[in-house]
Short mmCIF file of C-alpha atoms in Angstrom, two decimals:
data_model
loop_
_atom_site.label_atom_id
_atom_site.label_comp_id
_atom_site.label_asym_id
_atom_site.label_seq_id
_atom_site.Cartn_x
_atom_site.Cartn_y
_atom_site.Cartn_z
CA UNK A 310 3.39 -20.11 -33.07
CA UNK A 311 6.03 -21.65 -30.20
CA UNK A 312 5.59 -21.15 -26.48
CA UNK A 313 8.54 -18.82 -26.40
CA UNK A 314 6.54 -16.55 -28.41
CA UNK A 315 3.18 -16.87 -27.15
CA UNK A 316 4.90 -16.17 -23.45
CA UNK A 317 5.73 -12.75 -25.11
CA UNK A 318 2.38 -11.66 -26.87
CA UNK A 319 1.50 -9.52 -23.76
CA UNK A 320 4.81 -7.86 -24.33
CA UNK A 321 3.63 -7.27 -27.99
CA UNK A 322 0.33 -5.70 -27.31
CA UNK A 323 2.19 -3.48 -24.96
CA UNK A 324 4.68 -2.38 -27.42
CA UNK A 325 7.65 -3.42 -25.23
CA UNK A 326 9.09 -6.24 -27.68
CA UNK A 327 12.46 -5.07 -29.25
CA UNK A 328 11.68 -3.85 -33.22
CA UNK A 329 13.23 -7.30 -34.56
CA UNK A 330 11.09 -9.53 -32.58
CA UNK A 331 7.63 -7.51 -33.39
CA UNK A 332 8.40 -7.72 -36.63
CA UNK A 333 8.65 -11.74 -36.17
CA UNK A 334 5.66 -11.75 -34.28
CA UNK A 335 3.62 -9.85 -36.91
CA UNK A 336 4.73 -11.90 -39.55
CA UNK A 337 3.74 -14.79 -38.02
CA UNK A 338 0.22 -13.44 -36.95
CA UNK A 339 -0.42 -12.94 -40.82
CA UNK A 340 -0.79 -15.82 -41.21
CA UNK A 341 -1.78 -18.14 -37.81
CA UNK A 342 -5.41 -17.03 -37.09
CA UNK A 343 -5.31 -18.71 -33.76
CA UNK A 344 -2.47 -16.53 -32.17
CA UNK A 345 -4.23 -13.47 -34.15
CA UNK A 346 -7.07 -14.30 -32.12
CA UNK A 347 -5.10 -14.83 -29.10
CA UNK A 348 -3.39 -11.11 -29.79
CA UNK A 349 -7.20 -9.72 -30.25
CA UNK A 350 -8.53 -11.06 -27.23
CA UNK A 351 -5.66 -9.62 -25.11
CA UNK A 352 -6.25 -6.54 -26.67
CA UNK A 353 -9.79 -6.79 -25.43
CA UNK A 354 -8.97 -7.57 -21.99
CA UNK A 355 -6.67 -4.70 -21.89
CA UNK A 356 -9.59 -2.25 -22.91
CA UNK A 357 -11.77 -3.70 -20.62
CA UNK A 358 -9.67 -3.18 -17.80
CA UNK A 359 -8.76 0.72 -18.77
CA UNK A 360 -12.18 1.51 -19.09
CA UNK A 361 -13.63 -0.54 -15.70
CA UNK A 362 -15.75 2.12 -13.94
CA UNK A 363 -14.99 2.66 -9.99
CA UNK A 364 -18.04 1.67 -7.76
CA UNK A 365 -18.44 3.11 -4.16
CA UNK A 366 -18.52 1.21 -0.74
CA UNK A 367 -22.09 -0.26 -0.51
CA UNK A 368 -21.84 1.21 3.24
CA UNK A 369 -21.10 4.90 4.01
CA UNK A 370 -17.36 4.43 5.71
CA UNK A 371 -17.24 7.94 6.61
CA UNK A 372 -18.30 7.47 10.37
CA UNK A 373 -15.28 5.00 10.92
CA UNK A 374 -12.79 7.19 9.29
CA UNK A 375 -14.31 10.22 11.27
CA UNK A 376 -14.05 8.10 14.18
CA UNK A 377 -9.95 7.62 13.69
CA UNK A 378 -9.05 10.96 12.70
CA UNK A 379 -11.25 12.79 15.46
CA UNK A 380 -9.66 15.04 17.72
CA UNK A 381 -6.25 14.41 16.09
CA UNK A 382 -4.77 17.38 14.08
CA UNK A 383 -3.39 16.25 10.37
CA UNK A 384 0.05 14.74 10.87
CA UNK A 385 -0.34 13.94 14.57
CA UNK A 386 -0.18 10.23 15.59
CA UNK A 387 -3.85 8.77 15.02
CA UNK A 388 -5.64 6.11 16.75
CA UNK A 389 -6.04 2.86 14.64
CA UNK A 390 -9.16 1.83 13.24
CA UNK A 391 -10.36 -1.31 14.51
CA UNK A 392 -13.32 -2.71 12.70
CA UNK A 393 -13.71 -6.45 12.79
CA UNK A 394 -10.19 -6.74 13.20
CA UNK A 395 -9.30 -10.13 14.93
CA UNK A 396 -6.86 -9.50 17.83
CA UNK A 397 -3.92 -11.40 17.62
CA UNK A 398 -2.18 -12.54 20.46
CA UNK A 399 1.26 -13.76 20.45
CA UNK A 400 1.92 -17.20 21.49
CA UNK A 401 2.70 -18.12 25.17
CA UNK A 402 6.37 -18.81 25.55
CA UNK A 403 8.94 -19.00 28.14
CA UNK A 404 9.17 -15.29 29.28
CA UNK A 405 11.24 -13.41 31.13
CA UNK A 406 10.19 -10.10 33.46
CA UNK A 407 11.13 -6.98 33.24
CA UNK A 408 11.03 -4.21 35.89
CA UNK A 409 8.58 -1.15 35.58
CA UNK A 410 11.27 0.99 34.99
CA UNK A 411 12.39 -1.32 32.24
CA UNK A 412 9.24 -1.24 30.33
CA UNK A 413 8.70 2.66 31.10
CA UNK A 414 11.83 3.51 29.44
CA UNK A 415 10.39 1.10 26.64
CA UNK A 416 7.39 2.96 26.58
CA UNK A 417 9.16 6.04 26.35
CA UNK A 418 11.32 5.20 23.50
CA UNK A 419 7.93 3.75 21.66
CA UNK A 420 6.40 7.72 22.17
CA UNK A 421 9.77 9.05 20.82
CA UNK A 422 9.96 6.94 17.88
CA UNK A 423 6.14 6.65 17.04
CA UNK A 424 5.55 10.64 17.75
CA UNK A 425 8.34 12.73 18.09
CA UNK A 426 11.00 11.38 15.55
CA UNK A 427 8.22 11.06 12.78
CA UNK A 428 7.09 14.39 13.57
CA UNK A 429 10.70 16.00 13.29
CA UNK A 430 10.88 14.07 10.21
CA UNK A 431 7.79 14.76 8.11
CA UNK A 432 7.28 18.22 9.68
CA UNK A 433 8.85 21.75 10.19
CA UNK A 434 8.24 24.95 9.10
CA UNK A 435 5.79 25.29 6.38
CA UNK A 436 3.80 28.17 4.81
CA UNK A 437 0.44 28.35 5.65
CA UNK A 438 -1.28 25.90 3.08
CA UNK A 439 -4.19 27.88 2.04
CA UNK A 440 -1.94 30.91 1.32
CA UNK A 441 0.79 28.75 -0.64
CA UNK A 442 -2.13 27.05 -2.71
CA UNK A 443 -3.94 30.60 -3.24
CA UNK A 444 -0.26 31.90 -4.38
CA UNK A 445 0.89 28.95 -6.41
CA UNK A 446 3.70 28.06 -4.65
CA UNK A 447 4.02 23.91 -3.22
CA UNK A 448 3.20 23.32 0.42
CA UNK A 449 7.02 23.70 1.60
CA UNK A 450 8.07 20.81 3.39
CA UNK A 451 11.47 21.17 5.38
CA UNK A 452 14.16 18.82 4.36
CA UNK A 453 14.35 15.82 6.44
CA UNK A 454 17.30 15.15 8.71
CA UNK A 455 17.82 11.72 8.72
CA UNK A 456 20.32 12.14 11.17
CA UNK A 457 17.55 12.97 13.90
CA UNK A 458 15.93 9.95 12.88
CA UNK A 459 18.66 7.67 13.77
CA UNK A 460 19.44 10.08 17.43
CA UNK A 461 15.84 8.81 18.80
CA UNK A 462 15.96 5.57 17.21
CA UNK A 463 19.11 4.04 17.64
CA UNK A 464 19.14 5.36 21.82
CA UNK A 465 15.75 3.69 22.22
CA UNK A 466 16.84 0.44 20.06
CA UNK A 467 19.64 0.09 21.92
CA UNK A 468 18.26 0.56 25.56
CA UNK A 469 15.58 -2.10 24.51
CA UNK A 470 18.20 -4.38 23.20
CA UNK A 471 20.48 -3.87 25.98
CA UNK A 472 17.59 -4.83 28.20
CA UNK A 473 16.98 -8.30 26.25
CA UNK A 474 20.65 -9.09 26.37
CA UNK A 475 20.87 -8.75 29.89
CA UNK A 476 18.49 -11.36 30.14
CA UNK A 477 18.37 -13.39 26.93
CA UNK A 478 19.71 -16.43 29.20
CA UNK A 479 16.16 -16.40 30.47
CA UNK A 480 14.52 -16.48 27.04
CA UNK A 481 13.87 -19.49 25.11
CA UNK A 482 16.74 -19.91 22.52
CA UNK A 483 14.89 -20.53 19.88
CA UNK A 484 12.51 -17.56 20.87
CA UNK A 485 16.14 -15.82 20.94
CA UNK A 486 17.21 -16.40 17.25
CA UNK A 487 13.61 -15.68 15.68
CA UNK A 488 13.41 -12.51 17.73
CA UNK A 489 17.17 -11.98 16.15
CA UNK A 490 16.69 -12.29 12.82
CA UNK A 491 13.89 -10.24 12.30
CA UNK A 492 15.24 -7.77 14.03
CA UNK A 493 18.45 -8.35 11.38
CA UNK A 494 15.70 -8.22 8.33
CA UNK A 495 14.09 -4.86 9.27
CA UNK A 496 17.19 -3.33 10.10
CA UNK A 497 18.35 -4.18 6.52
CA UNK A 498 15.02 -2.64 5.54
CA UNK A 499 15.28 0.41 7.41
CA UNK A 500 19.13 1.34 6.36
CA UNK A 501 17.87 1.00 2.75
CA UNK A 502 15.36 3.18 3.16
CA UNK A 503 17.35 6.17 5.21
CA UNK A 504 20.07 5.56 2.31
CA UNK A 505 17.28 5.74 -0.21
CA UNK A 506 15.94 8.93 1.92
CA UNK A 507 19.24 10.89 2.22
CA UNK A 508 18.61 11.22 -1.36
CA UNK A 509 14.96 12.22 -2.17
CA UNK A 510 14.14 13.13 1.69
CA UNK A 511 10.71 14.34 0.46
CA UNK A 512 9.60 10.92 -1.29
CA UNK A 513 6.25 9.63 0.30
CA UNK A 514 6.96 6.09 -0.22
CA UNK A 515 10.29 5.93 0.94
CA UNK A 516 8.97 7.97 4.29
CA UNK A 517 6.16 5.03 4.74
CA UNK A 518 8.61 2.57 3.83
CA UNK A 519 10.71 3.67 6.76
CA UNK A 520 7.42 4.49 9.22
CA UNK A 521 6.44 1.06 8.62
CA UNK A 522 9.53 -0.82 9.13
CA UNK A 523 10.09 1.00 12.36
CA UNK A 524 6.73 0.01 13.66
CA UNK A 525 7.43 -3.17 12.93
CA UNK A 526 10.54 -3.37 15.26
CA UNK A 527 8.72 -1.65 17.46
CA UNK A 528 6.12 -3.95 17.81
CA UNK A 529 8.50 -6.89 17.78
CA UNK A 530 10.61 -5.87 20.62
CA UNK A 531 7.47 -4.68 22.73
CA UNK A 532 6.54 -8.60 22.33
CA UNK A 533 9.82 -9.83 23.24
CA UNK A 534 9.70 -7.09 26.35
CA UNK A 535 6.44 -8.44 27.34
CA UNK A 536 7.99 -12.46 27.86
CA UNK A 537 8.06 -13.91 30.93
CA UNK A 538 9.62 -17.02 32.56
CA UNK A 539 7.19 -19.58 34.07
CA UNK A 540 8.90 -20.89 36.34
CA UNK B 268 -27.13 24.41 3.05
CA UNK B 269 -25.58 21.16 3.02
CA UNK B 270 -22.21 21.09 4.92
CA UNK B 271 -20.75 19.53 1.99
CA UNK B 272 -21.33 22.26 -0.31
CA UNK B 273 -18.45 23.02 -2.35
CA UNK B 274 -16.00 25.62 -1.16
CA UNK B 275 -16.28 29.11 -2.93
CA UNK B 276 -12.88 28.91 -4.25
CA UNK B 277 -11.99 31.15 -6.93
CA UNK B 278 -9.39 29.94 -9.50
CA UNK B 279 -8.41 26.89 -7.26
CA UNK B 280 -10.17 23.26 -8.10
CA UNK B 281 -11.80 22.16 -5.11
CA UNK B 282 -9.40 19.27 -4.17
CA UNK B 283 -6.46 21.68 -3.87
CA UNK B 284 -8.49 23.85 -1.61
CA UNK B 285 -10.26 21.40 0.55
CA UNK B 286 -6.67 19.80 1.24
CA UNK B 287 -5.46 22.86 2.25
CA UNK B 288 -8.43 23.17 4.53
CA UNK B 289 -8.05 19.62 5.97
CA UNK B 290 -4.32 20.13 6.26
CA UNK B 291 -5.38 23.12 8.96
CA UNK B 292 -8.10 20.53 10.67
CA UNK B 293 -11.12 21.32 8.64
CA UNK B 294 -12.76 17.72 9.13
CA UNK B 295 -15.78 18.77 6.88
CA UNK B 296 -13.12 19.73 4.49
CA UNK B 297 -11.55 16.24 4.64
CA UNK B 298 -15.18 14.28 4.35
CA UNK B 299 -15.55 16.47 0.67
CA UNK B 300 -12.31 14.88 -0.29
CA UNK B 301 -13.30 12.04 1.12
CA UNK B 302 -16.68 11.72 -1.05
CA UNK B 303 -15.04 12.74 -4.42
CA UNK B 304 -12.39 10.03 -4.12
CA UNK B 305 -13.74 7.14 -1.95
CA UNK B 306 -15.27 5.35 -5.11
CA UNK B 307 -11.81 4.92 -6.67
CA UNK B 308 -9.77 4.25 -3.76
CA UNK B 309 -12.31 1.21 -2.60
CA UNK B 310 -12.43 -0.17 -6.16
CA UNK B 311 -8.45 -0.21 -5.70
CA UNK B 312 -8.82 -1.96 -2.36
CA UNK B 313 -11.49 -4.04 -3.53
CA UNK B 314 -9.30 -5.28 -6.63
CA UNK B 315 -6.12 -5.50 -4.91
CA UNK B 316 -7.01 -7.02 -1.68
CA UNK B 317 -10.69 -8.31 -2.04
CA UNK B 318 -13.81 -7.18 -0.95
CA UNK B 319 -14.00 -8.67 2.38
CA UNK B 320 -11.36 -6.44 3.07
CA UNK B 321 -11.92 -3.23 1.15
CA UNK B 322 -14.02 -1.33 3.65
CA UNK B 323 -11.50 -1.67 6.39
CA UNK B 324 -8.67 -0.58 3.82
CA UNK B 325 -10.28 2.24 2.15
CA UNK B 326 -10.70 3.58 5.92
CA UNK B 327 -7.14 3.03 6.81
CA UNK B 328 -6.27 5.15 3.70
CA UNK B 329 -8.12 7.74 4.72
CA UNK B 330 -6.94 7.85 8.06
CA UNK B 331 -3.56 8.06 6.64
CA UNK B 332 -4.58 10.55 4.36
CA UNK B 333 -5.59 12.68 7.21
CA UNK B 334 -2.30 12.34 8.75
CA UNK B 335 -0.12 13.25 6.03
CA UNK B 336 -2.17 15.72 4.35
CA UNK B 337 0.78 18.23 4.86
CA UNK B 338 2.83 16.58 2.74
CA UNK B 339 0.78 17.56 -0.32
CA UNK B 340 2.75 19.96 -2.28
CA UNK B 341 0.29 20.95 -4.49
CA UNK B 342 2.54 20.16 -7.44
CA UNK B 343 0.37 17.02 -8.73
CA UNK B 344 -3.01 16.39 -8.70
CA UNK B 345 -4.53 15.55 -5.31
CA UNK B 346 -6.18 12.48 -6.57
CA UNK B 347 -2.87 11.25 -8.27
CA UNK B 348 -0.94 11.89 -4.57
CA UNK B 349 -4.01 10.06 -2.86
CA UNK B 350 -3.84 7.20 -5.38
CA UNK B 351 0.08 6.56 -4.67
CA UNK B 352 -0.60 6.84 -0.78
CA UNK B 353 -3.50 4.34 -1.37
CA UNK B 354 -1.13 2.14 -3.16
CA UNK B 355 1.35 2.30 -0.29
CA UNK B 356 -0.78 1.47 2.49
CA UNK B 357 -2.40 -1.74 0.24
CA UNK B 358 0.92 -3.16 -0.31
CA UNK B 359 1.97 -2.46 3.34
CA UNK B 360 -1.41 -5.21 4.32
CA UNK B 361 -0.72 -7.46 1.41
CA UNK B 362 1.41 -9.74 4.09
CA UNK B 363 -0.84 -9.33 6.99
CA UNK B 364 -3.72 -9.72 5.01
CA UNK B 365 -2.57 -13.21 3.21
CA UNK B 366 -2.94 -14.75 6.43
CA UNK B 367 -6.13 -13.99 6.74
CA UNK B 368 -7.10 -15.79 3.50
CA UNK B 369 -9.45 -18.71 3.37
CA UNK B 370 -8.24 -19.95 0.20
CA UNK B 371 -4.90 -19.27 -1.69
CA UNK B 372 -5.15 -19.97 -5.27
CA UNK B 373 -2.88 -20.92 -7.51
CA UNK B 374 -3.09 -22.11 -11.00
CA UNK B 375 -5.96 -21.60 -13.45
CA UNK B 376 -8.72 -24.39 -11.63
CA UNK B 377 -10.55 -22.06 -9.55
CA UNK B 378 -12.22 -19.67 -12.80
CA UNK B 379 -14.39 -22.94 -13.35
CA UNK B 380 -16.01 -22.16 -10.32
CA UNK B 381 -17.34 -18.88 -12.10
CA UNK B 382 -20.40 -19.47 -13.93
CA UNK B 383 -20.02 -18.92 -17.75
CA UNK B 384 -22.36 -15.72 -18.94
CA UNK B 385 -23.39 -14.36 -22.32
CA UNK B 386 -21.27 -11.23 -23.40
CA UNK B 387 -23.07 -7.42 -22.86
CA UNK B 388 -24.58 -6.11 -19.84
CA UNK B 389 -23.29 -8.61 -17.33
CA UNK B 390 -19.79 -8.54 -18.92
CA UNK B 391 -18.32 -5.82 -16.29
CA UNK B 392 -19.78 -8.42 -13.60
CA UNK B 393 -17.94 -11.06 -14.94
CA UNK B 394 -14.98 -9.30 -15.38
CA UNK B 395 -14.51 -8.17 -11.52
CA UNK B 396 -15.63 -11.73 -10.87
CA UNK B 397 -13.26 -13.47 -12.40
CA UNK B 398 -10.61 -10.72 -11.41
CA UNK B 399 -11.17 -11.92 -7.92
CA UNK B 400 -10.20 -15.67 -8.49
CA UNK B 401 -6.86 -14.91 -9.88
CA UNK B 402 -4.02 -16.04 -7.84
CA UNK B 403 -3.19 -12.52 -5.58
CA UNK B 404 0.31 -11.94 -7.06
CA UNK B 405 -0.69 -12.04 -10.74
CA UNK B 406 -3.91 -10.01 -9.58
CA UNK B 407 -2.31 -7.33 -8.05
CA UNK B 408 0.12 -7.01 -10.95
CA UNK B 409 -2.86 -6.85 -13.24
CA UNK B 410 -4.63 -4.41 -11.57
CA UNK B 411 -1.45 -2.11 -11.01
CA UNK B 412 -0.56 -2.40 -14.69
CA UNK B 413 -3.94 -2.89 -16.87
CA UNK B 414 -6.11 -1.17 -14.59
CA UNK B 415 -4.18 1.59 -12.72
CA UNK B 416 -1.53 2.44 -15.52
CA UNK B 417 1.39 1.60 -13.57
CA UNK B 418 5.06 0.71 -15.85
CA UNK B 419 6.48 -2.79 -14.99
CA UNK B 420 9.77 -1.22 -13.68
CA UNK B 421 7.49 0.84 -11.01
CA UNK B 422 5.48 -1.85 -10.26
CA UNK B 423 8.86 -4.42 -9.81
CA UNK B 424 9.92 -1.12 -7.10
CA UNK B 425 6.48 -1.50 -5.27
CA UNK B 426 6.28 -5.32 -5.05
CA UNK B 427 9.89 -5.70 -4.33
CA UNK B 428 10.22 -7.94 -7.59
CA UNK B 429 11.88 -7.98 -11.15
CA UNK B 430 10.28 -6.15 -14.23
CA UNK B 431 10.51 -9.50 -15.56
CA UNK B 432 8.33 -11.18 -13.21
CA UNK B 433 6.31 -8.72 -13.46
CA UNK B 434 5.80 -9.01 -17.26
CA UNK B 435 5.48 -12.66 -16.71
CA UNK B 436 2.85 -12.66 -14.01
CA UNK B 437 0.74 -9.99 -16.38
CA UNK B 438 0.61 -12.42 -19.47
CA UNK B 439 -0.51 -14.95 -16.85
CA UNK B 440 -3.32 -13.22 -15.29
CA UNK B 441 -4.49 -11.84 -19.29
CA UNK B 442 -4.43 -15.54 -19.91
CA UNK B 443 -6.28 -16.44 -17.45
CA UNK B 444 -9.03 -14.16 -17.74
CA UNK B 445 -9.15 -14.94 -21.16
CA UNK B 446 -9.89 -18.36 -20.39
CA UNK B 447 -13.09 -17.63 -18.67
CA UNK B 448 -14.23 -14.29 -20.94
CA UNK B 449 -13.23 -16.00 -24.01
#
């Protein structure tokens, strides 16, 4: 069997080959012991994989989870769980100092973005969960107002970007270039997610993707805002 | 009586009942959910990201579940909803964790490090060990497709690759596993 067909045997095993090609493969398998053995092995691997048993963690992880959620109601921002995680510090570079007021504005923006805007997007009026389940009705989720996302987000980011623009000459040009490129990349991801959410506002994956993208941008701007010029 | 005694939920499966309670802040109910699903989530985390990160990622998953449990609408099984959320968390961690890896494996050579064992009671251990030695991209696609049952189109969206790449990487993973297990 040619290399071309060999590479497609997994598709044959998964019944994903077009009919004509599948027939050609079968005709070949009828006269080729080597390829027949390969197909049998691939089927065996798939069978083992599908029947793999799940094994619990060797340690009881509940205490760490309880610490992470302790004192916090569902759907509220939670403290990060830090277990043996290395603390990464940004490399020292030429930095610019910001006033206390500017950093305070950034902090307020972060609270709005990480708490308020997400809360508005994820929640709203909903029926009492227990009653909803017993009655057979789904737990209701208000339609996401994408414009609320944009209002809080755009205002806060604009303020932070204005601060950076005012002091960009005091930052290392290479650093500025990296920051701006990363921001552009994240903004593209945010735009794509928000566009998709307009069609499917309760999509969990899209909401997670949008939230993660916003967090990345916030972290990037925080890091940039903390840079100081070393004279 | 154990605090983890299953709730007396007449006509409502335990997961749904406990999810409703947890959405209202009941941590005991949430712990029951964790106990019932920890093995599956931990196994998924281990197979996707490696044993060294599985505990931490499992905890992250359940903390996120607590945060988002109000989004569980009950129109699918809780386990299905939980699993999808876990995949999202795991995929979001891939880039960060890749930087912590001591080795980035590529090609088939690393499979030679795993000793050959006769088929039988140790077959499962061999399979899991061999799985960990696959290149991360091929391994994750193999886990999502062959173990977790996702389609190539879904995997392509999750991993931001083409369906064709998903298929070729799956075949590569299967061939690499065959080399060791055969």
